[in-house]
Amino acid sequence: MRFHEGDLVGVLTTEPLGRPLDYKAPEGGCFAGDLVEVPLGPRRVLGCVWGPGEGGFDPARVRSVSRVLDAEPLRDEMRAFLQRAADYTLTPLPAMLRLATRAPDLGAGPATRRVLRATGREPDRQTDARARVMDALDVFDGAAVTLAELCAESGVSSAVVKGLVKAGVLAEEDAPRDLPYPRLNPDLPSKDLSDTQLAAANTLRANMDGYGTTLLKGVTGSGKTEVYLEAVAECLRQGRQALVLLPEIALTAGFLERVEARFGARPAEWHSGVTSTERRRLWRMVSQGEAQLVVGARSALFLPFRELGLIVVDEEHDTSYKQEEGVLYNARDMAVLRASICGARVVLASATPSLETWVNADLGRYARIDLGARFGTAELPEMRAIDMRAERLPGDRWISETLARAVEARIAAGEQSLLFLNRRGYAPVTVCRACGHQIGCDDCDARMVEHRFLKRLVCHQCGATKPVPTACPSCQVEGRLAPVGPGVERLAEEVAARFPDARVSVLSSDLFGSARALKEAIATIAEGGADIIIGTQIVAKGHNFPLLTLVGVIDADLGLQGSDLRAAERTFQLMRQVAGRAGRAEKPGIALLQTHQPEHPVIRAILSGDEEDFWRAEATERRMAGVPPYGRMAGIVLSHPDVAQVFDFAAELARRDGPLRAIGAQVFGPAPAPIARVRGRHRVRLLVKADKGTPFQQAVANWVAQLKPPTNLRLAIDIDPQSFL
Ligand code: ADP
Ligand code: ZN
């Protein structure tokens, strides 16, 4: 849609104003989708021409668009996607536009910039600060880096970097901005695929036209990645762009190498660790169709692809695809939405799909491809329970004799063991033996977790820390505070005492200063640099440790507490993912689950390996309860510093449920949110439940709009919440 100079256009800005505002098209006119700069009060802000203006204002007072930016316009399908995603998640449209324009200097900036590179000369004088700069250069791995980026990464002042330039260690030069990415070649040979893999790849390749979603289900190590890379290859051959979403993208060096091996060059990367210069380059290249393949975190879904042909969501069940702050969306669902609008294919890959996806495949909404066995000689680990009631461990030990003997056998054989405990820190609770007081966070309803490595107590909710006190904050008695329960750091102590000669590596996200350090630790383990690995759930994700043959789950019951209907699904997924780390090479693996309730249906399902049975049972339970994916749900979290105010408001909202009753929906609550206080704000939750096929979002929006919240009350609407409590 073309607008001539002076025509009224509606411009959506990234400011929180709700709807597009009227402006006059600038000299030379503009098009729908153009990114523009418009005056707003005394400022100039970024906007997008959304369509014709509404009119109805004094024409003399309507201001003109300042300029059209030198950037690709947002295409019709992108604008439609943002609109539908906003409607679905009940998010104001400007917040969606912000997600889609998260790159600096769009349409501005000089064609070149000053960058630094290492000359190869050694500094005459080495200092700590200088070493940090050189370390930081490594992180950029040969990519052009500006003074500001280098200072930010290394944490040194610009004087240090300039000193290195003077000393001839670094050289300054002008480099063009926004270099194109190296071309990927889809016609390089793939690995020799097995028959099953080939059949799966062929099915994906043969169905690349128009929208469609496929669940690619296969045990860990069955070659899902190899298979979906063939779909990527087909997409690139057709001259279209592909997007692969990965959880924990910062740890995925291995994946980038596999892409390079398959296509001869690295893909573009998009995640929070990417510099702003790179973000700008990627945004522009994607919009011009010059980036063929993007590997990214969930926010990559909002990049302005010119011709998107395929979205792969790897580990589609992963909870990190749900954004829990700001705009609340599930990247898996938004990927399907985006693909259905622009006519792209979606591949959802997982060994343990989410129940939502399993049901969609069961109902025939998604196609489904199964890769039954592991590739080559690798076999799925055997899984067994260790009945902890029979083991009679003292209260401060967590490794049963049965598990310890299995670990010893692995050490003797030169193989690795993984002890899995999904709890960071030393001990989850610090209790006073004199009065029973448990140390909590001052601002949250959460207990403080002792971290010996940091020598502090940490709130896992808000991140607040304090020193471990010597006296009880409640009864003031000295020296009676004691840790209760295990975290990975405490487990490491037990391991050191039990296996004094073993080389132990603890993998917990908080024990590493940077993603790079963690990546290095993972690489060292993969090369055999540890006998025993102790890890939280970061080890469950995708790493390949060929020498690992034993997985010991310290507390398989951990996730089953509480009454959330999702607990079973989560535990099932996590246990099977962790167990999948074992026996990925020639040697078979075994997983031992320490449990106090070996007869629990979920534990039995995990052990039996009959996954379809498990999902069918879960699906039935959800259907009876009328919860997703068989019903609709929204969580409303209200928060305010004053507990009475937030409860009163929530209760009033719950009373005025007319718009909800109109569609047969019910509201539950108010109840304290699962964490009732965070950062000094009291949190209250309402849950709305409805049947499928009703205008759910509209009803929720109308309902909430009835009441004007008091100042300082925050209200967040979470459509399809992760927790059903
Ligand atoms: P998944 O994604 O299902 O966990 P991967 O694709 O990562 O499985 O494959 C597991 C391992 O097996 C990887 O190291 C991969 O390179 C290897 N592999 C899988 N299929 C083949 C094949 N056809 N030829 C050679 N190696 C393969
Ligand atoms: Zn806190």
Short mmCIF file of N, CA and C and ligand atoms in Angstrom, two decimals, residues 441-446 448 458-464 677-679, ligand 2:
data_model
loop_
_atom_site.label_atom_id
_atom_site.label_comp_id
_atom_site.label_asym_id
_atom_site.label_seq_id
_atom_site.Cartn_x
_atom_site.Cartn_y
_atom_site.Cartn_z
N CYS A 441 14.43 -15.15 52.43
CA CYS A 441 14.79 -13.89 51.78
C CYS A 441 13.98 -12.76 52.41
N ASP A 442 14.60 -11.59 52.54
CA ASP A 442 13.88 -10.45 53.13
C ASP A 442 12.75 -9.96 52.22
N ASP A 443 12.91 -10.15 50.91
CA ASP A 443 11.96 -9.57 49.96
C ASP A 443 11.04 -10.59 49.31
N CYS A 444 11.31 -11.87 49.49
CA CYS A 444 10.51 -12.88 48.80
C CYS A 444 10.06 -13.94 49.80
N ASP A 445 9.01 -14.65 49.41
CA ASP A 445 8.61 -15.81 50.20
C ASP A 445 9.40 -17.02 49.75
N ALA A 446 10.69 -16.98 49.93
CA ALA A 446 11.52 -18.09 49.49
C ALA A 446 12.63 -18.27 50.51
N MET A 448 16.43 -18.96 51.67
CA MET A 448 17.72 -18.65 51.08
C MET A 448 18.51 -19.94 50.96
N VAL A 458 21.85 -17.28 49.01
CA VAL A 458 21.32 -16.69 47.79
C VAL A 458 19.82 -16.99 47.68
N CYS A 459 19.06 -15.97 47.29
CA CYS A 459 17.64 -16.20 47.01
C CYS A 459 17.52 -16.55 45.53
N HIS A 460 17.04 -17.75 45.24
CA HIS A 460 16.94 -18.16 43.84
C HIS A 460 15.78 -17.47 43.12
N GLN A 461 14.98 -16.74 43.89
CA GLN A 461 13.87 -16.03 43.30
C GLN A 461 14.29 -14.67 42.75
N CYS A 462 14.95 -13.87 43.61
CA CYS A 462 15.28 -12.50 43.20
C CYS A 462 16.78 -12.29 43.07
N GLY A 463 17.57 -13.27 43.48
CA GLY A 463 19.01 -13.13 43.34
C GLY A 463 19.69 -12.42 44.50
N ALA A 464 18.92 -11.96 45.51
CA ALA A 464 19.52 -11.28 46.65
C ALA A 464 20.47 -12.22 47.37
N ARG A 677 5.61 -13.75 47.34
CA ARG A 677 6.20 -12.43 47.46
C ARG A 677 7.54 -12.46 46.73
N VAL A 678 7.74 -11.54 45.81
CA VAL A 678 9.00 -11.45 45.09
C VAL A 678 9.42 -10.00 45.05
N ARG A 679 10.66 -9.75 45.44
CA ARG A 679 11.20 -8.39 45.45
C ARG A 679 10.28 -7.42 46.17
ZN ZN B 2 14.46 -12.86 47.22
#
